[in-house]
Structure formats: C-alpha cells, structure tokens
PDB file of C-alpha atoms in Angstrom:
ATOM      1  CA  MET A   1       0.000   0.000   0.000  1.00  0.00           C
ATOM      2  CA  PRO A   2       1.898   3.100  -1.170  1.00  0.00           C
ATOM      3  CA  LEU A   3       1.776   6.263   0.886  1.00  0.00           C
ATOM      4  CA  ARG A   4      -0.555   8.857  -0.574  1.00  0.00           C
ATOM      5  CA  ARG A   5       1.147  12.100  -1.529  1.00  0.00           C
ATOM      6  CA  ALA A   6      -1.310  14.291   0.476  1.00  0.00           C
ATOM      7  CA  GLY A   7      -0.335  12.495   3.673  1.00  0.00           C
ATOM      8  CA  ARG A   8       3.393  12.530   3.079  1.00  0.00           C
ATOM      9  CA  PRO A   9       5.322  13.571   6.188  1.00  0.00           C
ATOM     10  CA  PRO A  10       8.446  15.735   5.964  1.00  0.00           C
ATOM     11  CA  GLY A  11      11.776  14.053   5.286  1.00  0.00           C
ATOM     12  CA  GLU A  12      12.881  14.747   8.876  1.00  0.00           C
ATOM     13  CA  VAL A  13      10.066  12.509  10.094  1.00  0.00           C
ATOM     14  CA  LEU A  14      10.626   9.759   7.524  1.00  0.00           C
ATOM     15  CA  ALA A  15      14.338   9.730   8.440  1.00  0.00           C
ATOM     16  CA  LEU A  16      13.351   8.381  11.873  1.00  0.00           C
ATOM     17  CA  LEU A  17      11.996   5.132  10.410  1.00  0.00           C
ATOM     18  CA  PRO A  18      14.193   2.060  10.863  1.00  0.00           C
ATOM     19  CA  ARG A  19      16.467   1.316   7.925  1.00  0.00           C
ATOM     20  CA  GLY A  20      14.566  -0.562   5.215  1.00  0.00           C
ATOM     21  CA  ASP A  21      11.147   0.304   6.638  1.00  0.00           C
ATOM     22  CA  ARG A  22       8.607   2.396   4.781  1.00  0.00           C
ATOM     23  CA  ALA A  23       5.620   4.520   5.662  1.00  0.00           C
ATOM     24  CA  LEU A  24       2.268   2.967   4.750  1.00  0.00           C
ATOM     25  CA  ASP A  25       0.038   5.788   5.977  1.00  0.00           C
ATOM     26  CA  ALA A  26       0.521   9.069   7.815  1.00  0.00           C
ATOM     27  CA  VAL A  27      -1.583  11.827   9.290  1.00  0.00           C
ATOM     28  CA  VAL A  28      -0.982  15.215  10.859  1.00  0.00           C
ATOM     29  CA  LEU A  29      -2.305  15.255  14.413  1.00  0.00           C
ATOM     30  CA  ALA A  30      -4.279  18.153  15.897  1.00  0.00           C
ATOM     31  CA  ASP A  31      -1.168  19.210  17.856  1.00  0.00           C
ATOM     32  CA  GLY A  32       0.977  19.388  14.689  1.00  0.00           C
ATOM     33  CA  ARG A  33       2.885  16.140  15.207  1.00  0.00           C
ATOM     34  CA  TRP A  34       2.893  13.379  12.601  1.00  0.00           C
ATOM     35  CA  ALA A  35       1.676   9.829  13.258  1.00  0.00           C
ATOM     36  CA  VAL A  36       3.111   7.352  10.790  1.00  0.00           C
ATOM     37  CA  VAL A  37       1.968   3.782  10.287  1.00  0.00           C
ATOM     38  CA  ALA A  38       5.014   2.012   8.914  1.00  0.00           C
ATOM     39  CA  ARG A  39       5.516  -1.629   8.067  1.00  0.00           C
ATOM     40  CA  THR A  40       7.421  -2.426  11.283  1.00  0.00           C
ATOM     41  CA  VAL A  41       6.718   0.503  13.655  1.00  0.00           C
ATOM     42  CA  LEU A  42       4.334   3.181  14.802  1.00  0.00           C
ATOM     43  CA  LEU A  43       6.177   6.496  14.617  1.00  0.00           C
ATOM     44  CA  VAL A  44       5.062   9.734  16.256  1.00  0.00           C
ATOM     45  CA  ALA A  45       7.191  12.858  15.779  1.00  0.00           C
ATOM     46  CA  GLY A  46       7.105  16.595  15.417  1.00  0.00           C
ATOM     47  CA  ALA A  47       7.175  17.967  11.858  1.00  0.00           C
ATOM     48  CA  ASP A  48      10.907  18.624  12.274  1.00  0.00           C
ATOM     49  CA  GLY A  49      11.480  15.118  13.631  1.00  0.00           C
ATOM     50  CA  ALA A  50      11.771  16.384  17.216  1.00  0.00           C
ATOM     51  CA  GLY A  51      10.606  14.079  19.967  1.00  0.00           C
ATOM     52  CA  GLY A  52      10.308  11.215  17.519  1.00  0.00           C
ATOM     53  CA  VAL A  53       9.429   7.831  18.967  1.00  0.00           C
ATOM     54  CA  ALA A  54       9.200   4.685  16.839  1.00  0.00           C
ATOM     55  CA  ARG A  55       7.933   1.544  18.546  1.00  0.00           C
ATOM     56  CA  PRO A  56       7.386  -1.900  17.004  1.00  0.00           C
ATOM     57  CA  TRP A  57       3.831  -3.123  16.485  1.00  0.00           C
ATOM     58  CA  THR A  58       4.450  -5.886  19.000  1.00  0.00           C
ATOM     59  CA  ASP A  59       4.649  -3.136  21.669  1.00  0.00           C
ATOM     60  CA  VAL A  60       1.034  -2.153  20.921  1.00  0.00           C
ATOM     61  CA  ASP A  61      -1.637  -3.924  22.947  1.00  0.00           C
ATOM     62  CA  ARG A  62      -4.537  -2.112  21.298  1.00  0.00           C
ATOM     63  CA  GLY A  63      -5.951   1.242  20.306  1.00  0.00           C
ATOM     64  CA  SER A  64      -9.188   2.827  21.395  1.00  0.00           C
ATOM     65  CA  LEU A  65     -11.018   5.582  19.567  1.00  0.00           C
ATOM     66  CA  ASP A  66     -12.594   8.352  21.604  1.00  0.00           C
ATOM     67  CA  PRO A  67     -15.043  10.185  19.331  1.00  0.00           C
ATOM     68  CA  GLU A  68     -15.767  12.822  21.993  1.00  0.00           C
ATOM     69  CA  ALA A  69     -12.125  13.747  22.496  1.00  0.00           C
ATOM     70  CA  GLY A  70     -11.446  13.240  18.811  1.00  0.00           C
ATOM     71  CA  GLY A  71      -8.505  10.943  19.097  1.00  0.00           C
ATOM     72  CA  LEU A  72      -7.044   7.499  19.397  1.00  0.00           C
ATOM     73  CA  THR A  73      -5.378   6.220  22.537  1.00  0.00           C
ATOM     74  CA  VAL A  74      -2.587   3.718  22.007  1.00  0.00           C
ATOM     75  CA  HIS A  75      -2.457   1.159  24.826  1.00  0.00           C
ATOM     76  CA  TRP A  76       1.090  -0.209  25.041  1.00  0.00           C
ATOM     77  CA  VAL A  77       1.936  -3.672  26.369  1.00  0.00           C
ATOM     78  CA  ASP A  78       3.902  -2.071  29.232  1.00  0.00           C
ATOM     79  CA  GLY A  79       0.677  -0.522  30.547  1.00  0.00           C
ATOM     80  CA  THR A  80       1.366   3.036  29.405  1.00  0.00           C
ATOM     81  CA  ARG A  81      -0.823   4.983  27.013  1.00  0.00           C
ATOM     82  CA  THR A  82      -0.252   7.594  24.337  1.00  0.00           C
ATOM     83  CA  ALA A  83      -3.021   9.929  23.204  1.00  0.00           C
ATOM     84  CA  LEU A  84      -3.006  10.790  19.512  1.00  0.00           C
ATOM     85  CA  PRO A  85      -5.327  13.756  18.853  1.00  0.00           C
ATOM     86  CA  LEU A  86      -6.712  12.932  15.418  1.00  0.00           C
ATOM     87  CA  VAL A  87      -8.431  15.579  13.353  1.00  0.00           C
ATOM     88  CA  ASP A  88     -11.904  14.504  12.215  1.00  0.00           C
ATOM     89  CA  SER A  89     -11.244  13.788   8.555  1.00  0.00           C
ATOM     90  CA  GLY A  90     -11.180  11.069   5.964  1.00  0.00           C
ATOM     91  CA  ALA A  91      -7.393  10.923   6.265  1.00  0.00           C
ATOM     92  CA  ALA A  92      -7.633  10.294  10.017  1.00  0.00           C
ATOM     93  CA  ALA A  93     -10.237   7.560   9.513  1.00  0.00           C
ATOM     94  CA  ARG A  94      -8.029   5.898   6.888  1.00  0.00           C
ATOM     95  CA  TRP A  95      -5.013   6.201   9.205  1.00  0.00           C
ATOM     96  CA  ALA A  96      -6.949   4.591  12.083  1.00  0.00           C
ATOM     97  CA  ARG A  97      -7.839   1.654   9.821  1.00  0.00           C
ATOM     98  CA  SER A  98      -4.160   1.268   8.858  1.00  0.00           C
ATOM     99  CA  PHE A  99      -3.217   1.367  12.547  1.00  0.00           C
ATOM    100  CA  ARG A 100      -5.737  -1.383  13.312  1.00  0.00           C
ATOM    101  CA  GLU A 101      -4.509  -3.540  10.405  1.00  0.00           C
ATOM    102  CA  ARG A 102      -0.885  -3.382  11.595  1.00  0.00           C
ATOM    103  CA  VAL A 103      -1.813  -4.295  15.178  1.00  0.00           C
ATOM    104  CA  GLN A 104      -3.946  -7.196  13.956  1.00  0.00           C
ATOM    105  CA  GLN A 105      -1.156  -8.342  11.638  1.00  0.00           C
ATOM    106  CA  SER A 106       1.153  -8.709  14.643  1.00  0.00           C
ATOM    107  CA  VAL A 107      -1.341 -10.817  16.644  1.00  0.00           C
ATOM    108  CA  VAL A 108      -1.537 -14.401  15.417  1.00  0.00           C
ATOM    109  CA  ARG A 109      -3.844 -15.615  18.177  1.00  0.00           C
ATOM    110  CA  SER A 110      -4.880 -14.438  21.626  1.00  0.00           C
ATOM    111  CA  LEU A 111      -6.533 -16.295  24.509  1.00  0.00           C
ATOM    112  CA  PRO A 112      -7.840 -15.051  27.855  1.00  0.00           C
ATOM    113  CA  VAL A 113      -6.379 -16.419  31.067  1.00  0.00           C
ATOM    114  CA  THR A 114      -9.295 -17.838  33.038  1.00  0.00           C
ATOM    115  CA  GLY A 115      -9.658 -19.308  36.507  1.00  0.00           C
ATOM    116  CA  LEU A 116      -7.624 -16.611  38.219  1.00  0.00           C
ATOM    117  CA  PRO A 117      -7.927 -15.905  41.935  1.00  0.00           C
ATOM    118  CA  GLY A 118     -10.165 -12.915  42.569  1.00  0.00           C
ATOM    119  CA  ARG A 119     -11.716 -13.207  39.093  1.00  0.00           C
ATOM    120  CA  PRO A 120     -10.563  -9.896  37.584  1.00  0.00           C
ATOM    121  CA  ALA A 121     -13.151  -7.910  35.593  1.00  0.00           C
ATOM    122  CA  THR A 122     -10.801  -7.819  32.622  1.00  0.00           C
ATOM    123  CA  PRO A 123      -8.776 -11.033  32.594  1.00  0.00           C
ATOM    124  CA  PRO A 124      -5.268 -10.905  31.183  1.00  0.00           C
ATOM    125  CA  ARG A 125      -4.577 -12.446  27.797  1.00  0.00           C
ATOM    126  CA  VAL A 126      -1.687 -14.332  26.349  1.00  0.00           C
ATOM    127  CA  ALA A 127      -1.021 -13.453  22.734  1.00  0.00           C
ATOM    128  CA  LEU A 128       0.972 -15.273  20.118  1.00  0.00           C
ATOM    129  CA  ARG A 129       2.640 -12.387  18.273  1.00  0.00           C
ATOM    130  CA  ARG A 130       4.599 -12.071  15.036  1.00  0.00           C
ATOM    131  CA  ALA A 131       7.590  -9.733  15.059  1.00  0.00           C
ATOM    132  CA  ALA A 132       8.553  -7.749  11.966  1.00  0.00           C
ATOM    133  CA  ASP A 133      11.146 -10.407  11.060  1.00  0.00           C
ATOM    134  CA  GLY A 134       8.494 -13.149  11.226  1.00  0.00           C
ATOM    135  CA  THR A 135       9.607 -14.551  14.566  1.00  0.00           C
ATOM    136  CA  LEU A 136       6.757 -15.879  16.700  1.00  0.00           C
ATOM    137  CA  PHE A 137       6.676 -15.307  20.453  1.00  0.00           C
ATOM    138  CA  THR A 138       4.165 -15.200  23.297  1.00  0.00           C
ATOM    139  CA  GLN A 139       3.313 -12.138  25.316  1.00  0.00           C
ATOM    140  CA  LEU A 140       1.250 -11.623  28.476  1.00  0.00           C
ATOM    141  CA  LEU A 141      -1.166  -8.712  28.055  1.00  0.00           C
ATOM    142  CA  GLY A 142      -2.842  -7.316  31.119  1.00  0.00           C
ATOM    143  CA  ASP A 143      -2.386  -4.738  33.792  1.00  0.00           C
ATOM    144  CA  ALA A 144      -0.187  -4.504  36.859  1.00  0.00           C
ATOM    145  CA  ARG A 145      -2.761  -6.388  38.925  1.00  0.00           C
ATOM    146  CA  VAL A 146      -1.646  -9.691  37.365  1.00  0.00           C
ATOM    147  CA  ASP A 147       0.382 -11.195  40.199  1.00  0.00           C
ATOM    148  CA  LEU A 148       2.741 -13.749  38.687  1.00  0.00           C
ATOM    149  CA  ALA A 149       4.185 -14.374  42.153  1.00  0.00           C
ATOM    150  CA  ASP A 150       0.905 -16.096  42.996  1.00  0.00           C
ATOM    151  CA  PRO A 151       1.322 -19.811  42.101  1.00  0.00           C
ATOM    152  CA  ALA A 152      -2.289 -20.209  40.891  1.00  0.00           C
ATOM    153  CA  THR A 153      -2.018 -17.153  38.628  1.00  0.00           C
ATOM    154  CA  LEU A 154       1.332 -18.267  37.252  1.00  0.00           C
ATOM    155  CA  ALA A 155      -0.009 -21.777  36.567  1.00  0.00           C
ATOM    156  CA  ALA A 156      -3.039 -20.374  34.699  1.00  0.00           C
ATOM    157  CA  VAL A 157      -0.839 -18.085  32.574  1.00  0.00           C
ATOM    158  CA  VAL A 158       1.650 -20.861  31.799  1.00  0.00           C
ATOM    159  CA  ALA A 159      -1.182 -23.227  30.770  1.00  0.00           C
ATOM    160  CA  VAL A 160      -2.525 -20.698  28.243  1.00  0.00           C
ATOM    161  CA  GLU A 161       0.980 -19.876  27.011  1.00  0.00           C
ATOM    162  CA  ASP A 162       1.737 -23.595  26.554  1.00  0.00           C
ATOM    163  CA  GLU A 163      -1.479 -24.033  24.548  1.00  0.00           C
ATOM    164  CA  LEU A 164      -0.596 -21.146  22.230  1.00  0.00           C
ATOM    165  CA  ARG A 165       3.030 -22.203  21.781  1.00  0.00           C
ATOM    166  CA  SER A 166       1.979 -25.791  21.065  1.00  0.00           C
ATOM    167  CA  SER A 167      -0.596 -24.647  18.483  1.00  0.00           C
ATOM    168  CA  ALA A 168       2.176 -22.788  16.627  1.00  0.00           C
ATOM    169  CA  GLY A 169       4.724 -25.583  16.875  1.00  0.00           C
ATOM    170  CA  LEU A 170       6.918 -23.586  19.251  1.00  0.00           C
ATOM    171  CA  PRO A 171       8.786 -25.233  22.112  1.00  0.00           C
ATOM    172  CA  ARG A 172       7.274 -24.826  25.562  1.00  0.00           C
TER     173      ARG A 172
END
C-alpha cells in the first residue's frame, strides 16, 4: 500500500523510520505532530522530527477511539498509554484503519487467562505475536494487577501460554 502524496510527512520525520522500513500511511495530528503507520513501527514525531518515537507493532496492545475527544489512545503492552489527537477527517479515519490492520497483523492468536484468583473484571490475555522479522513469540497482556508471584495465577498463565506455543509448533 503506497503512501498517498497528500499524507506525506516531511523528510525529517521519515528519516526516523528504521532502515529498510517504509511509511504505509501518515496523518498530521491536531497538535501538529505526525503519526506514521510504517511496516514495522508506529512512529510519532514533530514535523521537524523532534521528539520522535518509533515503537514496534508488537509493543502495541490495542488502540481505542474516543469520538468525543477526537482521538485514538494507544495502549502499550507495558501498561502506558499515548493519546493521539486525530483531526476529524477522511485521512484520520483511513489512518486509524491502517493502525488497526498493523496491530492485527502482529497478533496471530490471543486467549484469555481464566480461573484466576479474585476473578478480575478484565482477565489478562496471552497473545501469540509475530515480530517484523516473522519470529513468533508469546506475550502476556494485562495490567499490573496480574500477580505472577501467585502460584495459581502463574499456573493459569503458563497453561494458556503452553497451549498457544503448542498450536504454533513452538517449544514450551
């Protein structure tokens, strides 16, 4: 999917992409920064490249649109969040779809961890993810309330991880 000319970020922004990567879609945010969906990373940077941060898609847990605030919140696997103030436009809608496609491309399969002590409202998940180089790995997605020091919690997480790894032919 070639980058459309109207959404082409400045060269200073594109220079922040990893070597060999390419922008698939880009949009100017309401605060003047650029958000770039690239093949291997999500890049957010000022128009002059300042403050640029490029993170691999496997660092993204999910995104959530907030129509009232007019933006997309990126939920990272480390529990942090980044607000991207999208401008209400066709370009922003297209960019959000590209964002979603890249996140989904990195998730091969995901299963909830059930049977946890305390029955959390939002159970953690174990995801089988695909890195940019094609490598498969598992990743625990949840919040800080997942207590892996608890033997029952750890056993439940390991059981789901084993199931996913086995289904992909990966060693346990």
